[in-house]
Every structure is written in structure tokens, then in C-alpha cells.
């Protein structure tokens, strides 16, 4: 049994998990909240929480992988969430790089991975906090009006209410299992499965990379390092190291 810290309400489970990780919490330790007052998404966005209806959790992981492989944890986390949701929904999800989970073009889960400072000196307390938000028992009215066309939940997909606790335990188990595969067999077997779920592949998309450069082009898929590539209208390929990836039609 891994330690789990439950909160009815908290600012952000990621903030609490980082605090615990800095104080040497073991791998697998998780923070779960019924509601977040300052839920955070990627790229500084907010993550909308609905009390008791979604899964808001952060799992501390300390995989025995090379320092330079730590950024790949984010793709592995997406795969863990996708596998879990496929099982519960009885259908196949897609992954929008780097790790959003979609059913039929609608987002059901998002992941915010934050790592300890990635320096060679920081060997002693190396960790990543995998923050997972999953829409579970939301009906459409639970989402802000402007999001309703683009989101879904397990309830909306299956017509049944699911146990948030059960999904939490399943997704943590899946994440830890996949990281063990990473340790033993490397990243490629996981990447192979990730590629089968690639939502953006072959689609025209816009993205903004960390350097702030706007690129519009055709998604070419991810390379063996997990980096997304796009080809623009001049035929030039670009690496998207990180960024807000959108379909050109959105
Ligand atoms: C995204 O899609 O932008 C990522 C969303 C991540 C949300 C989860 S909810 C639990 C954890 N705590 C946070 O503050 N954020 C993550």
C-alpha cells in the first residue's frame, strides 16, 4: 500500500505533492482532493474543479531511469491514464501530445507533470510529481459553457456513475507499472503503444513552442525521444519541445 493523503479541499494537489516529495516521501505517495481552489493546468492555465465529481490527484514517482529520460514520464503518465480510461469506458481513447486524453475529439483528462530540478547535482532527491485530472461523474452542465463542446467525462461516455476512488487506485497502479516497464525494457515499448493512440498524427495543427514561435503545419508524430514534429507549408520540419498544441480548425 502506498501512502495516500486525502483532502476535501486543497489549493492544488501538485503543490502539496511537491512539498511531500521535497520532504522525501516515497515513490507512489499520492495526494487526492475532492476539490481544488487553485487547480493548475499546463502552460499556466487553470484547471476547473467540480467538487466530488472529478479525480484530482498527484502521484510522486521516482523511477530508476536516466536523468535525461525524466521528461518522457509525461508521455508515460498520459498512457497510464488512457489505458485506465479505456478499460472503464470500454472504448479506445486517443492521446493528444504530450498527454491529454480524448474520446472522440473531446478531452476527458489532463496531466501536469512537474519534476525536481533536473541537474546532475540533484541526485539525492530526484522525483516527478504527476498531477492527473480526470472528468468522471460530470454532466455537461458541470462544465463552463465555453468548454461544453470540447469536453467529456466517464459518466457521459458510459452512462454510469463511477467510483472516483477506484479510478484513482487504478490509474496510480497503471502509472507505477508502466514506469517499471520503462526501468526494465526502456521507453520504446511504451512509445510504440503511445503512437497507436496519437490523436494529432496527420492533422493540421498550430502550436507555440517554448521559444514563443508560432508554427502551423502537419503533425508528423513523435520521435524516439517523445518529441513532436510538425512540417510547415514550406516543407520545413520543426520540433515542438513543448507548447500549446491546437488543431488548426480550433
Ligand atoms: C492540463 O490539461 O492542462 C493539465 C491539467 C492537470 C490537472 C491536474 S488536477 C490534479 C493536479 N493538481 C493540479 O493543480 N493540476 C493537476
Tab-separated table of C-alpha atoms and ligand atoms in Angstrom:
chain	number	residue	atom	x	y	z
A	1	UNK	CA	0.000	0.000	0.000
A	2	UNK	CA	1.347	3.394	-0.970
A	3	UNK	CA	0.687	6.385	1.292
A	4	UNK	CA	-2.261	8.499	0.198
A	5	UNK	CA	-3.084	11.934	1.610
A	6	UNK	CA	-6.757	12.832	1.193
A	7	UNK	CA	-8.130	16.374	1.341
A	8	UNK	CA	-11.701	17.518	0.966
A	9	UNK	CA	-10.401	20.770	-0.457
A	10	UNK	CA	-6.895	21.991	-1.205
A	11	UNK	CA	-5.259	24.697	-3.319
A	12	UNK	CA	-3.585	22.228	-5.711
A	13	UNK	CA	-2.654	18.586	-5.193
A	14	UNK	CA	0.531	19.225	-7.192
A	15	UNK	CA	1.678	21.898	-4.746
A	16	UNK	CA	1.110	19.575	-1.768
A	17	UNK	CA	2.770	16.620	-3.518
A	18	UNK	CA	5.876	18.681	-4.325
A	19	UNK	CA	6.091	19.670	-0.667
A	20	UNK	CA	5.891	15.997	0.366
A	21	UNK	CA	8.458	14.991	-2.273
A	22	UNK	CA	10.867	17.655	-1.043
A	23	UNK	CA	10.486	16.012	2.367
A	24	UNK	CA	11.468	12.602	0.988
A	25	UNK	CA	8.029	10.996	0.506
A	26	UNK	CA	8.416	7.607	-1.146
A	27	UNK	CA	7.606	6.815	-4.756
A	28	UNK	CA	3.900	6.076	-5.162
A	29	UNK	CA	2.827	8.546	-2.472
A	30	UNK	CA	-0.240	10.438	-3.653
A	31	UNK	CA	-2.357	13.453	-2.783
A	32	UNK	CA	-6.065	13.274	-3.650
A	33	UNK	CA	-8.569	16.101	-3.253
A	34	UNK	CA	-12.323	16.357	-3.640
A	35	UNK	CA	-11.906	19.944	-4.805
A	36	UNK	CA	-9.066	22.313	-5.707
A	37	UNK	CA	-9.233	26.059	-5.250
A	38	UNK	CA	-6.177	26.681	-7.442
A	39	UNK	CA	-6.060	23.660	-9.743
A	40	UNK	CA	-3.307	24.196	-12.286
A	41	UNK	CA	-3.127	23.114	-15.886
A	42	UNK	CA	-0.235	23.125	-18.321
A	43	UNK	CA	1.251	26.407	-19.521
A	44	UNK	CA	-0.012	28.368	-16.536
A	45	UNK	CA	-3.689	27.704	-17.245
A	46	UNK	CA	-6.264	26.972	-14.554
A	47	UNK	CA	-7.813	23.542	-14.179
A	48	UNK	CA	-11.515	23.759	-13.437
A	49	UNK	CA	-12.504	21.529	-10.470
A	50	UNK	CA	-16.045	20.390	-9.696
A	51	UNK	CA	-16.448	19.236	-6.083
A	52	UNK	CA	-16.628	15.473	-5.732
A	53	UNK	CA	-17.160	14.771	-9.446
A	54	UNK	CA	-13.643	14.576	-10.795
A	55	UNK	CA	-10.405	12.900	-9.878
A	56	UNK	CA	-7.826	15.464	-8.781
A	57	UNK	CA	-4.674	13.703	-7.707
A	58	UNK	CA	-0.891	13.954	-7.810
A	59	UNK	CA	1.426	10.971	-7.607
A	60	UNK	CA	5.074	11.256	-6.605
A	61	UNK	CA	7.275	8.989	-8.722
A	62	UNK	CA	10.972	8.256	-8.506
A	63	UNK	CA	11.708	5.892	-11.401
A	64	UNK	CA	15.190	4.497	-11.772
A	65	UNK	CA	15.727	5.976	-15.225
A	66	UNK	CA	18.370	8.318	-16.596
A	67	UNK	CA	18.059	11.978	-15.744
A	68	UNK	CA	17.630	12.884	-19.419
A	69	UNK	CA	14.690	10.457	-19.636
A	70	UNK	CA	12.681	12.282	-16.967
A	71	UNK	CA	10.740	14.431	-19.470
A	72	UNK	CA	9.398	11.204	-21.009
A	73	UNK	CA	7.484	10.487	-17.787
A	74	UNK	CA	4.844	12.881	-19.005
A	75	UNK	CA	4.039	10.689	-22.044
A	76	UNK	CA	4.045	7.573	-19.877
A	77	UNK	CA	1.596	9.250	-17.495
A	78	UNK	CA	-0.746	10.020	-20.391
A	79	UNK	CA	-0.590	6.411	-21.469
A	80	UNK	CA	-1.373	5.233	-17.925
A	81	UNK	CA	-4.452	7.473	-17.785
A	82	UNK	CA	-5.529	6.412	-21.284
A	83	UNK	CA	-5.191	2.698	-20.519
A	84	UNK	CA	-7.218	3.089	-17.337
A	85	UNK	CA	-9.944	5.066	-19.078
A	86	UNK	CA	-10.138	2.613	-21.987
A	87	UNK	CA	-10.827	-0.160	-19.516
A	88	UNK	CA	-13.558	1.735	-17.681
A	89	UNK	CA	-15.180	3.238	-20.772
A	90	UNK	CA	-14.891	0.090	-22.879
A	91	UNK	CA	-13.638	2.132	-25.821
A	92	UNK	CA	-10.400	3.456	-27.235
A	93	UNK	CA	-9.102	6.866	-26.249
A	94	UNK	CA	-6.542	8.966	-28.099
A	95	UNK	CA	-3.609	10.922	-26.715
A	96	UNK	CA	-3.061	14.492	-27.765
A	97	UNK	CA	0.626	15.260	-27.364
A	98	UNK	CA	2.011	15.425	-24.833
A	99	UNK	CA	-0.579	13.773	-22.609
A	100	UNK	CA	-4.210	14.896	-22.904
A	101	UNK	CA	-6.669	12.023	-23.125
A	102	UNK	CA	-9.537	12.324	-25.614
A	103	UNK	CA	-12.618	10.318	-26.529
A	104	UNK	CA	-13.944	11.147	-29.994
A	105	UNK	CA	-12.270	14.552	-30.057
A	106	UNK	CA	-13.389	15.540	-26.553
A	107	UNK	CA	-10.984	15.931	-23.653
A	108	UNK	CA	-11.550	13.714	-20.633
A	109	UNK	CA	-8.236	14.025	-18.784
A	110	UNK	CA	-5.241	16.298	-18.478
A	111	UNK	CA	-1.872	15.803	-16.858
A	112	UNK	CA	0.592	18.254	-15.400
A	113	UNK	CA	3.977	16.704	-14.649
A	114	UNK	CA	6.461	18.693	-12.609
A	115	UNK	CA	9.959	17.401	-11.944
A	116	UNK	CA	12.566	18.239	-9.365
A	117	UNK	CA	15.321	20.448	-10.752
A	118	UNK	CA	16.878	18.374	-13.496
A	119	UNK	CA	20.518	18.839	-12.643
A	120	UNK	CA	23.212	16.220	-12.229
A	121	UNK	CA	23.906	17.647	-8.768
A	122	UNK	CA	20.355	16.948	-7.681
A	123	UNK	CA	20.856	13.189	-7.469
A	124	UNK	CA	19.695	12.648	-3.930
A	125	UNK	CA	16.103	13.761	-4.116
A	126	UNK	CA	15.058	13.306	-7.703
A	127	UNK	CA	11.331	12.982	-8.334
A	128	UNK	CA	8.481	13.863	-10.614
A	129	UNK	CA	5.012	14.842	-9.482
A	130	UNK	CA	2.385	13.580	-11.911
A	131	UNK	CA	-0.787	15.636	-11.496
A	132	UNK	CA	-3.811	13.954	-13.020
A	133	UNK	CA	-7.221	15.480	-13.570
A	134	UNK	CA	-9.990	13.218	-14.898
A	135	UNK	CA	-13.606	14.160	-15.583
A	136	UNK	CA	-15.503	11.287	-14.006
A	137	UNK	CA	-19.072	11.984	-12.905
A	138	UNK	CA	-19.570	15.318	-14.652
A	139	UNK	CA	-22.666	16.024	-16.655
A	140	UNK	CA	-22.346	18.684	-19.348
A	141	UNK	CA	-23.900	21.322	-17.076
A	142	UNK	CA	-20.948	20.920	-14.698
A	143	UNK	CA	-18.580	22.457	-17.260
A	144	UNK	CA	-18.375	26.143	-18.092
A	145	UNK	CA	-20.485	26.939	-21.170
A	146	UNK	CA	-17.485	27.677	-23.401
A	147	UNK	CA	-15.929	24.246	-22.726
A	148	UNK	CA	-19.012	22.074	-23.252
A	149	UNK	CA	-18.417	21.260	-26.900
A	150	UNK	CA	-14.886	20.057	-26.279
A	151	UNK	CA	-15.051	18.009	-23.089
A	152	UNK	CA	-16.432	14.731	-21.893
A	153	UNK	CA	-16.484	12.574	-18.751
A	154	UNK	CA	-16.697	8.886	-17.910
A	155	UNK	CA	-20.352	9.388	-16.993
A	156	UNK	CA	-21.057	10.973	-20.379
A	157	UNK	CA	-19.168	8.187	-22.165
A	158	UNK	CA	-20.693	5.243	-20.313
A	159	UNK	CA	-23.968	6.472	-18.821
A	160	UNK	CA	-22.854	5.114	-15.432
A	161	UNK	CA	-21.566	6.749	-12.267
A	162	UNK	CA	-18.043	5.548	-11.439
A	163	UNK	CA	-16.146	5.483	-8.165
A	164	UNK	CA	-13.542	8.267	-8.136
A	165	UNK	CA	-11.536	6.300	-5.564
A	166	UNK	CA	-11.488	3.203	-7.755
A	167	UNK	CA	-10.267	5.176	-10.769
A	168	UNK	CA	-7.573	6.818	-8.635
A	169	UNK	CA	-6.257	3.461	-7.408
A	170	UNK	CA	-6.339	2.033	-10.933
A	171	UNK	CA	-4.529	4.954	-12.541
A	172	UNK	CA	-1.822	5.055	-9.852
A	173	UNK	CA	-1.288	1.294	-10.249
A	174	UNK	CA	-1.065	1.671	-14.031
A	175	UNK	CA	1.379	4.571	-13.790
A	176	UNK	CA	3.706	2.716	-11.422
A	177	UNK	CA	3.516	-0.451	-13.537
A	178	UNK	CA	4.360	1.422	-16.746
A	179	UNK	CA	7.290	3.156	-15.078
A	180	UNK	CA	8.567	-0.255	-14.082
A	181	UNK	CA	8.371	-1.316	-17.731
A	182	UNK	CA	10.356	1.826	-18.551
A	183	UNK	CA	13.032	0.872	-15.989
A	184	UNK	CA	13.339	-2.695	-17.269
A	185	UNK	CA	12.648	-2.507	-21.019
A	186	UNK	CA	13.176	1.164	-21.780
A	187	UNK	CA	10.905	3.760	-23.344
A	188	UNK	CA	10.380	2.234	-26.798
A	189	UNK	CA	7.729	-0.392	-25.941
A	190	UNK	CA	5.691	2.342	-24.252
A	191	UNK	CA	6.223	4.723	-27.140
A	192	UNK	CA	5.021	2.052	-29.557
A	193	UNK	CA	1.711	1.904	-27.708
A	194	UNK	CA	1.576	5.702	-27.377
A	195	UNK	CA	1.951	6.096	-31.146
A	196	UNK	CA	-1.100	3.907	-31.779
A	197	UNK	CA	-3.111	6.443	-29.808
A	198	UNK	CA	-1.633	9.570	-31.405
A	199	UNK	CA	-4.570	11.960	-31.895
A	200	UNK	CA	-2.663	14.633	-33.810
A	201	UNK	CA	-0.838	12.471	-36.332
A	202	UNK	CA	-1.574	13.648	-39.873
A	203	UNK	CA	-3.714	16.558	-38.702
A	204	UNK	CA	-3.027	20.186	-39.485
A	205	UNK	CA	-2.199	21.918	-36.268
A	206	UNK	CA	-0.938	25.093	-34.746
A	207	UNK	CA	1.481	25.167	-31.877
A	208	UNK	CA	3.539	27.599	-29.944
A	209	UNK	CA	6.864	26.287	-28.794
A	210	UNK	CA	8.669	27.364	-25.651
A	211	UNK	CA	10.675	29.881	-27.647
A	212	UNK	CA	7.337	31.519	-28.399
A	213	UNK	CA	7.483	30.750	-32.109
A	214	UNK	CA	4.123	30.083	-33.754
A	215	UNK	CA	4.112	27.208	-36.199
A	216	UNK	CA	1.283	25.863	-38.333
A	217	UNK	CA	1.765	22.572	-40.087
A	218	UNK	CA	1.118	18.887	-40.405
A	219	UNK	CA	1.717	16.749	-37.322
A	220	UNK	CA	4.338	14.157	-38.234
A	221	UNK	CA	4.200	12.244	-34.954
A	222	UNK	CA	6.673	11.803	-32.124
A	223	UNK	CA	10.272	10.659	-32.466
A	224	UNK	CA	12.012	8.102	-30.251
A	225	UNK	CA	12.646	10.788	-27.637
A	226	UNK	CA	8.964	11.648	-27.415
A	227	UNK	CA	9.390	14.975	-29.208
A	228	UNK	CA	6.593	16.045	-31.546
A	229	UNK	CA	7.471	17.126	-35.090
A	230	UNK	CA	5.453	19.271	-37.480
A	231	UNK	CA	6.000	20.154	-41.140
A	232	UNK	CA	5.040	23.663	-42.247
A	233	UNK	CA	3.738	24.729	-45.668
A	234	UNK	CA	7.313	25.405	-46.878
A	235	UNK	CA	8.154	21.766	-46.219
A	236	UNK	CA	10.359	22.624	-43.226
A	237	UNK	CA	10.158	20.357	-40.182
A	238	UNK	CA	10.075	21.729	-36.668
A	239	UNK	CA	10.494	20.139	-33.283
A	240	UNK	CA	7.839	21.087	-30.768
A	241	UNK	CA	9.634	20.830	-27.463
A	242	UNK	CA	6.648	21.991	-25.527
A	243	UNK	CA	3.759	24.185	-26.311
A	244	UNK	CA	0.074	24.729	-26.560
A	245	UNK	CA	-0.876	22.390	-29.346
A	246	UNK	CA	-4.173	23.080	-31.119
A	247	UNK	CA	-5.821	21.754	-34.209
A	248	UNK	CA	-5.761	24.439	-36.872
A	249	UNK	CA	-9.552	24.268	-37.060
A	250	UNK	CA	-9.998	25.091	-33.365
B	1	LIG	C1	-3.893	20.221	-18.419
B	1	LIG	O1	-4.636	19.577	-19.146
B	1	LIG	O2	-3.583	21.387	-18.671
B	1	LIG	C2	-3.330	19.560	-17.183
B	1	LIG	C3	-4.333	19.540	-16.081
B	1	LIG	C4	-3.833	18.877	-14.818
B	1	LIG	C5	-4.836	18.985	-13.696
B	1	LIG	C6	-4.453	18.181	-12.504
B	1	LIG	S1	-5.764	18.073	-11.337
B	1	LIG	C7	-4.678	17.384	-10.161
B	1	LIG	C8	-3.348	18.094	-10.299
B	1	LIG	N1	-3.312	19.287	-9.476
B	1	LIG	C9	-3.274	20.402	-10.207
B	1	LIG	O3	-3.261	21.563	-9.750
B	1	LIG	N2	-3.233	20.100	-11.504
B	1	LIG	C10	-3.255	18.666	-11.726
